[in-house]
Amino acid sequence: MSVRVRFAPSPTGHLHVGGARTAIFNWLFARHHRGTFILRIEDTDQARSTRESEQMVLEDLRWLGLEWNEGPFRQSERTAIYQRAADELIERGAAYRCYCSEEELEEKRKKAEAEGRPPHYDLTCWQAPPREGKHAVRFHVPEVGDVTIHDLIRGEVTWRKESLGDFILVRSDGLPTYNFSVVVDDHEMDITHVIRAEEHLTNTHRQVLIYRAMGWSVPELAHVSLILGPDRSKLSKRHGATSVSQYADQGYLAEAMVNYLTLLGWSSPDGQETFTRQEAIAKFSLDRVNRAPAVFDVQKLDWLNGQYIHRMSASELRPLASSFFDVPWLEEGIDVVKTSVQRLTQFRDALAFVERYEPPQIDRSFAEALLAELRSHGAPRDEAGYKEMVERLKNATGLKGKSLFMPLRLAMTGMEHGPELVRAIPLLQHASEVDGSVLSPLARAERLL
RNA sequence: GGCGCAUUCGUCUAGGGGUCCAGGACGCCGCCCUCUCACGGCGGUAACACGGGUUCGAAUCCCGUAUGCGCUACCA
């Protein structure tokens, strides 16, 4: 049987990095096994789900390059399927209609808690005669029933006949709850492997009981640990950027993002840490997924993103960088400064010296020599011209090495640090083209005096 | 509270009884390269949560404790 996996986000905002990591693992697993990757929108919570969010999640997945083979399916459009399954469960005596109001339940729950009892449903409607009126469908948890699953990541997990109250399958608005719709859909869509976040691990208990009541087989399960913030609590907004779109906005590359997230909880058997999608697909397996939660480390993401930028050509980088900063000479500029950049947004600052200039304090005689050089020979426009200029400056000033290059750097770029002068100075020709020669090398030299 | 999951350098991780006084990566520090910064190269710093077992031998197996996290909803 071929592998069928799904990613099932609820559309309540942009895709979070935790969700993205889950999506990536599902996608890698599907591609590795030449299986099917299905996208399912879990929008049964009408209060929180929106179409706008759904679009955002889809966009984020596309940006990451995680193409799905089937879907997106919307659970909100599949209510007949859940209703049918619920009816069958009622017929089998595994579920029943519950007419209790939410207010009543809330009261009972509070009372139970105050008395130190577990806040479980009190079975008021269990085996009660059917009647007219608004109702939910509730699952009746069997008396006996240890539940054991074999999780592909966690191993054997057992719940002993625990204190588990009868839980809601279908809400009174007719929409299913998560624990029900997920079982029905995973079965109905022939999902072979459920790869999802660890927060769902204990829900599996309930889900297995539903599978049993329906007589369905349980798919393979794999619960991936959570992603944490620097303080080791679950990654959330107060830790800063948590959605993939925010990282996109900050100049991270989708490739680097996928690479980094893949490394959060998974390791390649050969220890390789920088890899293409194809390499990750070839090497991915669930048995190398780590059980422990992982802290999201922006420093390492920065480093990885830098690796990608440094290895890409300027022509590949230009279309990506231009949405943050655009000039006609961008590609040439990128080629000059890319090794000093870790994020696409940084090209702007790295290239700012071309169009901005504050005359620095500089030795007067050097400034005069430089001015004379530029007046008689013009500013170098390429490497050869630059070298000739340096030769003449050496002769004119008697300077060499650091004592020549540092004042030259300062005079031309206005900065103590920056790219190699042989590459930076030819770039300055664009300053004159753009800005009416106000910032040409000659103009800069003139302002030194 | 109950139930479940987790715990190796600051962080991501390798490791599944001897090859581990624990390996790699990021970060940090130093050196080299070099006109500067960056890139790159080389080296260094730093960890098996704690306590009991089991065993000739435990980071690796078992139990307990601690800590963190998750679930305990007509959220997912």
mmCIF file of N, CA and C in Angstrom, chain A residues 237-336:
data_model
loop_
_atom_site.group_PDB
_atom_site.id
_atom_site.type_symbol
_atom_site.label_atom_id
_atom_site.label_comp_id
_atom_site.label_asym_id
_atom_site.label_seq_id
_atom_site.Cartn_x
_atom_site.Cartn_y
_atom_site.Cartn_z
ATOM 1 N N LYS A 237 3.819 34.083 20.405
ATOM 2 C CA LYS A 237 4.041 35.443 19.910
ATOM 3 C C LYS A 237 4.994 36.267 20.779
ATOM 4 N N ARG A 238 4.939 36.026 22.087
ATOM 5 C CA ARG A 238 5.785 36.865 22.929
ATOM 6 C C ARG A 238 7.284 36.566 22.730
ATOM 7 N N HIS A 239 7.591 35.473 22.026
ATOM 8 C CA HIS A 239 8.991 35.191 21.721
ATOM 9 C C HIS A 239 9.458 35.915 20.467
ATOM 10 N N GLY A 240 8.543 36.666 19.830
ATOM 11 C CA GLY A 240 8.920 37.345 18.598
ATOM 12 C C GLY A 240 8.254 36.678 17.411
ATOM 13 N N ALA A 241 8.981 36.589 16.307
ATOM 14 C CA ALA A 241 8.404 36.047 15.083
ATOM 15 C C ALA A 241 8.094 34.569 15.243
ATOM 16 N N THR A 242 6.855 34.191 14.965
ATOM 17 C CA THR A 242 6.480 32.789 15.078
ATOM 18 C C THR A 242 5.873 32.250 13.788
ATOM 19 N N SER A 243 5.513 33.112 12.856
ATOM 20 C CA SER A 243 4.916 32.606 11.628
ATOM 21 C C SER A 243 5.937 32.645 10.494
ATOM 22 N N VAL A 244 5.803 31.721 9.583
ATOM 23 C CA VAL A 244 6.783 31.649 8.505
ATOM 24 C C VAL A 244 6.755 32.925 7.656
ATOM 25 N N SER A 245 5.597 33.548 7.550
ATOM 26 C CA SER A 245 5.537 34.762 6.738
ATOM 27 C C SER A 245 6.378 35.879 7.353
ATOM 28 N N GLN A 246 6.439 35.894 8.686
ATOM 29 C CA GLN A 246 7.281 36.901 9.322
ATOM 30 C C GLN A 246 8.756 36.678 8.981
ATOM 31 N N TYR A 247 9.138 35.424 8.905
ATOM 32 C CA TYR A 247 10.523 35.129 8.532
ATOM 33 C C TYR A 247 10.782 35.490 7.082
ATOM 34 N N ALA A 248 9.775 35.244 6.247
ATOM 35 C CA ALA A 248 9.906 35.649 4.848
ATOM 36 C C ALA A 248 10.109 37.164 4.775
ATOM 37 N N ASP A 249 9.340 37.893 5.566
ATOM 38 C CA ASP A 249 9.438 39.353 5.563
ATOM 39 C C ASP A 249 10.795 39.841 6.083
ATOM 40 N N GLN A 250 11.403 39.031 6.918
ATOM 41 C CA GLN A 250 12.695 39.435 7.476
ATOM 42 C C GLN A 250 13.868 39.039 6.590
ATOM 43 N N GLY A 251 13.551 38.475 5.424
ATOM 44 C CA GLY A 251 14.627 38.195 4.481
ATOM 45 C C GLY A 251 15.229 36.805 4.576
ATOM 46 N N TYR A 252 14.475 35.892 5.168
ATOM 47 C CA TYR A 252 14.957 34.512 5.174
ATOM 48 C C TYR A 252 14.475 33.828 3.907
ATOM 49 N N LEU A 253 15.261 32.904 3.416
ATOM 50 C CA LEU A 253 14.918 32.178 2.202
ATOM 51 C C LEU A 253 14.089 30.946 2.551
ATOM 52 N N ALA A 254 13.152 30.625 1.684
ATOM 53 C CA ALA A 254 12.317 29.441 1.921
ATOM 54 C C ALA A 254 13.192 28.194 2.032
ATOM 55 N N GLU A 255 14.194 28.116 1.198
ATOM 56 C CA GLU A 255 15.075 26.946 1.225
ATOM 57 C C GLU A 255 15.765 26.802 2.573
ATOM 58 N N ALA A 256 16.230 27.925 3.104
ATOM 59 C CA ALA A 256 16.931 27.899 4.391
ATOM 60 C C ALA A 256 15.960 27.565 5.513
ATOM 61 N N MET A 257 14.761 28.099 5.394
ATOM 62 C CA MET A 257 13.732 27.855 6.403
ATOM 63 C C MET A 257 13.393 26.365 6.452
ATOM 64 N N VAL A 258 13.200 25.786 5.299
ATOM 65 C CA VAL A 258 12.877 24.355 5.237
ATOM 66 C C VAL A 258 14.048 23.541 5.781
ATOM 67 N N ASN A 259 15.245 23.914 5.379
ATOM 68 C CA ASN A 259 16.442 23.217 5.864
ATOM 69 C C ASN A 259 16.539 23.313 7.388
ATOM 70 N N TYR A 260 16.356 24.509 7.915
ATOM 71 C CA TYR A 260 16.488 24.687 9.363
ATOM 72 C C TYR A 260 15.417 23.914 10.130
ATOM 73 N N LEU A 261 14.181 24.051 9.680
ATOM 74 C CA LEU A 261 13.082 23.373 10.368
ATOM 75 C C LEU A 261 13.222 21.848 10.285
ATOM 76 N N THR A 262 13.776 21.374 9.195
ATOM 77 C CA THR A 262 14.008 19.933 9.071
ATOM 78 C C THR A 262 14.990 19.453 10.132
ATOM 79 N N LEU A 263 15.937 20.339 10.440
ATOM 80 C CA LEU A 263 16.971 20.005 11.431
ATOM 81 C C LEU A 263 16.472 20.088 12.865
ATOM 82 N N LEU A 264 15.306 20.662 13.038
ATOM 83 C CA LEU A 264 14.751 20.800 14.381
ATOM 84 C C LEU A 264 14.004 19.506 14.717
ATOM 85 N N GLY A 265 14.718 18.566 15.303
ATOM 86 C CA GLY A 265 14.069 17.320 15.666
ATOM 87 C C GLY A 265 14.418 16.153 14.757
ATOM 88 N N TRP A 266 15.139 16.441 13.707
ATOM 89 C CA TRP A 266 15.573 15.342 12.846
ATOM 90 C C TRP A 266 17.051 15.524 12.533
ATOM 91 N N SER A 267 17.759 14.432 12.380
ATOM 92 C CA SER A 267 19.155 14.553 11.974
ATOM 93 C C SER A 267 19.444 13.546 10.874
ATOM 94 N N SER A 268 20.293 13.965 9.964
ATOM 95 C CA SER A 268 20.675 13.098 8.868
ATOM 96 C C SER A 268 21.620 12.015 9.392
ATOM 97 N N PRO A 269 21.503 10.795 8.895
ATOM 98 C CA PRO A 269 22.366 9.722 9.392
ATOM 99 C C PRO A 269 23.856 10.038 9.227
ATOM 100 N N ASP A 270 24.200 10.824 8.232
ATOM 101 C CA ASP A 270 25.611 11.145 8.031
ATOM 102 C C ASP A 270 26.005 12.469 8.683
ATOM 103 N N GLY A 271 25.089 13.079 9.426
ATOM 104 C CA GLY A 271 25.424 14.308 10.132
ATOM 105 C C GLY A 271 25.379 15.556 9.268
ATOM 106 N N GLN A 272 25.045 15.418 8.022
ATOM 107 C CA GLN A 272 24.979 16.574 7.125
ATOM 108 C C GLN A 272 23.921 17.560 7.631
ATOM 109 N N GLU A 273 24.256 18.841 7.616
ATOM 110 C CA GLU A 273 23.322 19.832 8.149
ATOM 111 C C GLU A 273 22.815 20.819 7.108
ATOM 112 N N THR A 274 23.559 20.981 6.057
ATOM 113 C CA THR A 274 23.107 21.851 4.971
ATOM 114 C C THR A 274 22.797 20.958 3.781
ATOM 115 N N PHE A 275 21.532 20.948 3.402
ATOM 116 C CA PHE A 275 21.171 20.053 2.316
ATOM 117 C C PHE A 275 20.028 20.601 1.480
ATOM 118 N N THR A 276 19.953 20.136 0.263
ATOM 119 C CA THR A 276 18.861 20.511 -0.626
ATOM 120 C C THR A 276 17.625 19.698 -0.248
ATOM 121 N N ARG A 277 16.499 20.112 -0.808
ATOM 122 C CA ARG A 277 15.273 19.350 -0.589
ATOM 123 C C ARG A 277 15.433 17.912 -1.047
ATOM 124 N N GLN A 278 16.048 17.751 -2.209
ATOM 125 C CA GLN A 278 16.195 16.401 -2.753
ATOM 126 C C GLN A 278 17.009 15.525 -1.815
ATOM 127 N N GLU A 279 18.068 16.107 -1.245
ATOM 128 C CA GLU A 279 18.885 15.341 -0.302
ATOM 129 C C GLU A 279 18.090 15.002 0.946
ATOM 130 N N ALA A 280 17.316 15.973 1.425
ATOM 131 C CA ALA A 280 16.509 15.728 2.624
ATOM 132 C C ALA A 280 15.470 14.637 2.343
ATOM 133 N N ILE A 281 14.843 14.705 1.189
ATOM 134 C CA ILE A 281 13.853 13.694 0.818
ATOM 135 C C ILE A 281 14.497 12.313 0.784
ATOM 136 N N ALA A 282 15.672 12.243 0.199
ATOM 137 C CA ALA A 282 16.348 10.952 0.067
ATOM 138 C C ALA A 282 16.698 10.366 1.432
ATOM 139 N N LYS A 283 17.050 11.228 2.374
ATOM 140 C CA LYS A 283 17.560 10.720 3.657
ATOM 141 C C LYS A 283 16.531 10.681 4.777
ATOM 142 N N PHE A 284 15.392 11.311 4.566
ATOM 143 C CA PHE A 284 14.444 11.443 5.678
ATOM 144 C C PHE A 284 13.843 10.108 6.110
ATOM 145 N N SER A 285 13.775 9.927 7.410
ATOM 146 C CA SER A 285 13.014 8.809 7.958
ATOM 147 C C SER A 285 12.546 9.175 9.358
ATOM 148 N N LEU A 286 11.400 8.614 9.733
ATOM 149 C CA LEU A 286 10.818 8.950 11.030
ATOM 150 C C LEU A 286 11.633 8.392 12.187
ATOM 151 N N ASP A 287 12.375 7.324 11.952
ATOM 152 C CA ASP A 287 13.102 6.747 13.090
ATOM 153 C C ASP A 287 14.305 7.596 13.511
ATOM 154 N N ARG A 288 14.589 8.645 12.761
ATOM 155 C CA ARG A 288 15.642 9.556 13.218
ATOM 156 C C ARG A 288 15.068 10.863 13.765
ATOM 157 N N VAL A 289 13.784 10.853 14.033
ATOM 158 C CA VAL A 289 13.176 12.033 14.632
ATOM 159 C C VAL A 289 13.335 11.961 16.146
ATOM 160 N N ASN A 290 13.803 13.052 16.708
ATOM 161 C CA ASN A 290 14.094 13.150 18.133
ATOM 162 C C ASN A 290 12.816 13.307 18.960
ATOM 163 N N ARG A 291 12.809 12.700 20.138
ATOM 164 C CA ARG A 291 11.625 12.788 20.994
ATOM 165 C C ARG A 291 11.557 14.080 21.806
ATOM 166 N N ALA A 292 12.690 14.682 22.068
ATOM 167 C CA ALA A 292 12.716 15.841 22.963
ATOM 168 C C ALA A 292 12.298 17.112 22.232
ATOM 169 N N PRO A 293 11.650 18.020 22.925
ATOM 170 C CA PRO A 293 11.294 19.292 22.305
ATOM 171 C C PRO A 293 12.555 20.101 21.965
ATOM 172 N N ALA A 294 12.426 21.018 21.001
ATOM 173 C CA ALA A 294 13.597 21.755 20.527
ATOM 174 C C ALA A 294 13.378 23.265 20.627
ATOM 175 N N VAL A 295 14.385 23.954 21.078
ATOM 176 C CA VAL A 295 14.330 25.417 21.143
ATOM 177 C C VAL A 295 14.657 25.997 19.772
ATOM 178 N N PHE A 296 13.834 26.907 19.339
ATOM 179 C CA PHE A 296 14.050 27.581 18.061
ATOM 180 C C PHE A 296 15.208 28.570 18.216
ATOM 181 N N ASP A 297 16.282 28.362 17.461
ATOM 182 C CA ASP A 297 17.497 29.152 17.630
ATOM 183 C C ASP A 297 17.736 30.042 16.412
ATOM 184 N N VAL A 298 17.387 31.316 16.562
ATOM 185 C CA VAL A 298 17.488 32.238 15.431
ATOM 186 C C VAL A 298 18.937 32.381 14.956
ATOM 187 N N GLN A 299 19.880 32.281 15.878
ATOM 188 C CA GLN A 299 21.283 32.425 15.469
ATOM 189 C C GLN A 299 21.690 31.373 14.451
ATOM 190 N N LYS A 300 21.222 30.162 14.691
ATOM 191 C CA LYS A 300 21.589 29.110 13.740
ATOM 192 C C LYS A 300 20.837 29.275 12.426
ATOM 193 N N LEU A 301 19.608 29.738 12.520
ATOM 194 C CA LEU A 301 18.843 30.033 11.303
ATOM 195 C C LEU A 301 19.572 31.106 10.495
ATOM 196 N N ASP A 302 20.055 32.134 11.183
ATOM 197 C CA ASP A 302 20.805 33.201 10.512
ATOM 198 C C ASP A 302 22.017 32.635 9.793
ATOM 199 N N TRP A 303 22.735 31.806 10.493
ATOM 200 C CA TRP A 303 23.933 31.209 9.908
ATOM 201 C C TRP A 303 23.582 30.404 8.654
ATOM 202 N N LEU A 304 22.543 29.555 8.795
ATOM 203 C CA LEU A 304 22.126 28.725 7.668
ATOM 204 C C LEU A 304 21.665 29.581 6.500
ATOM 205 N N ASN A 305 20.880 30.602 6.810
ATOM 206 C CA ASN A 305 20.388 31.488 5.758
ATOM 207 C C ASN A 305 21.571 32.146 5.044
ATOM 208 N N GLY A 306 22.575 32.533 5.823
ATOM 209 C CA GLY A 306 23.793 33.099 5.246
ATOM 210 C C GLY A 306 24.491 32.109 4.329
ATOM 211 N N GLN A 307 24.536 30.864 4.754
ATOM 212 C CA GLN A 307 25.155 29.842 3.909
ATOM 213 C C GLN A 307 24.477 29.790 2.542
ATOM 214 N N TYR A 308 23.146 29.835 2.559
ATOM 215 C CA TYR A 308 22.421 29.785 1.293
ATOM 216 C C TYR A 308 22.729 31.018 0.450
ATOM 217 N N ILE A 309 22.716 32.186 1.083
ATOM 218 C CA ILE A 309 22.966 33.420 0.339
ATOM 219 C C ILE A 309 24.383 33.414 -0.243
ATOM 220 N N HIS A 310 25.344 32.995 0.567
ATOM 221 C CA HIS A 310 26.722 33.012 0.075
ATOM 222 C C HIS A 310 26.923 32.066 -1.105
ATOM 223 N N ARG A 311 26.187 30.978 -1.100
ATOM 224 C CA ARG A 311 26.385 29.981 -2.152
ATOM 225 C C ARG A 311 25.583 30.288 -3.416
ATOM 226 N N MET A 312 24.596 31.156 -3.317
ATOM 227 C CA MET A 312 23.789 31.470 -4.490
ATOM 228 C C MET A 312 24.470 32.535 -5.342
ATOM 229 N N SER A 313 24.185 32.509 -6.627
ATOM 230 C CA SER A 313 24.763 33.515 -7.510
ATOM 231 C C SER A 313 23.970 34.816 -7.379
ATOM 232 N N ALA A 314 24.611 35.899 -7.791
ATOM 233 C CA ALA A 314 23.953 37.200 -7.719
ATOM 234 C C ALA A 314 22.695 37.225 -8.585
ATOM 235 N N SER A 315 22.721 36.505 -9.685
ATOM 236 C CA SER A 315 21.535 36.535 -10.551
ATOM 237 C C SER A 315 20.379 35.762 -9.915
ATOM 238 N N GLU A 316 20.699 34.752 -9.129
ATOM 239 C CA GLU A 316 19.627 34.032 -8.422
ATOM 240 C C GLU A 316 19.081 34.884 -7.281
ATOM 241 N N LEU A 317 19.978 35.619 -6.649
ATOM 242 C CA LEU A 317 19.609 36.414 -5.485
ATOM 243 C C LEU A 317 18.819 37.680 -5.859
ATOM 244 N N ARG A 318 19.168 38.264 -7.014
ATOM 245 C CA ARG A 318 18.579 39.551 -7.366
ATOM 246 C C ARG A 318 17.057 39.598 -7.287
ATOM 247 N N PRO A 319 16.345 38.641 -7.937
ATOM 248 C CA PRO A 319 14.877 38.724 -7.872
ATOM 249 C C PRO A 319 14.323 38.559 -6.454
ATOM 250 N N LEU A 320 15.050 37.855 -5.607
ATOM 251 C CA LEU A 320 14.578 37.664 -4.234
ATOM 252 C C LEU A 320 14.839 38.913 -3.400
ATOM 253 N N ALA A 321 16.006 39.522 -3.630
ATOM 254 C CA ALA A 321 16.392 40.687 -2.822
ATOM 255 C C ALA A 321 15.638 41.933 -3.258
ATOM 256 N N SER A 322 15.226 41.977 -4.529
ATOM 257 C CA SER A 322 14.671 43.215 -5.061
ATOM 258 C C SER A 322 13.341 43.599 -4.420
ATOM 259 N N SER A 323 12.682 42.650 -3.763
ATOM 260 C CA SER A 323 11.433 43.035 -3.106
ATOM 261 C C SER A 323 11.705 43.807 -1.816
ATOM 262 N N PHE A 324 12.943 43.770 -1.356
ATOM 263 C CA PHE A 324 13.289 44.526 -0.151
ATOM 264 C C PHE A 324 14.027 45.819 -0.480
ATOM 265 N N PHE A 325 14.769 45.784 -1.577
ATOM 266 C CA PHE A 325 15.626 46.911 -1.929
ATOM 267 C C PHE A 325 15.934 46.779 -3.408
ATOM 268 N N ASP A 326 15.660 47.842 -4.167
ATOM 269 C CA ASP A 326 15.863 47.689 -5.602
ATOM 270 C C ASP A 326 16.565 48.889 -6.210
ATOM 271 N N VAL A 327 17.588 48.626 -6.979
ATOM 272 C CA VAL A 327 18.295 49.630 -7.767
ATOM 273 C C VAL A 327 18.690 48.960 -9.079
ATOM 274 N N PRO A 328 18.930 49.756 -10.122
ATOM 275 C CA PRO A 328 19.251 49.140 -11.414
ATOM 276 C C PRO A 328 20.526 48.279 -11.365
ATOM 277 N N TRP A 329 21.425 48.623 -10.486
ATOM 278 C CA TRP A 329 22.708 47.900 -10.417
ATOM 279 C C TRP A 329 22.719 46.856 -9.299
ATOM 280 N N LEU A 330 21.534 46.402 -8.905
ATOM 281 C CA LEU A 330 21.427 45.509 -7.751
ATOM 282 C C LEU A 330 22.254 44.235 -7.884
ATOM 283 N N GLU A 331 22.164 43.629 -9.054
ATOM 284 C CA GLU A 331 22.861 42.346 -9.202
ATOM 285 C C GLU A 331 24.369 42.509 -9.016
ATOM 286 N N GLU A 332 24.918 43.541 -9.608
ATOM 287 C CA GLU A 332 26.348 43.805 -9.455
ATOM 288 C C GLU A 332 26.675 44.069 -7.988
ATOM 289 N N GLY A 333 25.821 44.831 -7.341
ATOM 290 C CA GLY A 333 26.025 45.142 -5.933
ATOM 291 C C GLY A 333 25.966 43.897 -5.058
ATOM 292 N N ILE A 334 24.989 43.052 -5.322
ATOM 293 C CA ILE A 334 24.860 41.818 -4.546
ATOM 294 C C ILE A 334 26.133 40.991 -4.652
ATOM 295 N N ASP A 335 26.651 40.933 -5.861
ATOM 296 C CA ASP A 335 27.850 40.133 -6.075
ATOM 297 C C ASP A 335 29.024 40.649 -5.237
ATOM 298 N N VAL A 336 29.043 41.953 -5.013
ATOM 299 C CA VAL A 336 30.151 42.554 -4.265
ATOM 300 C C VAL A 336 30.017 42.317 -2.751
#
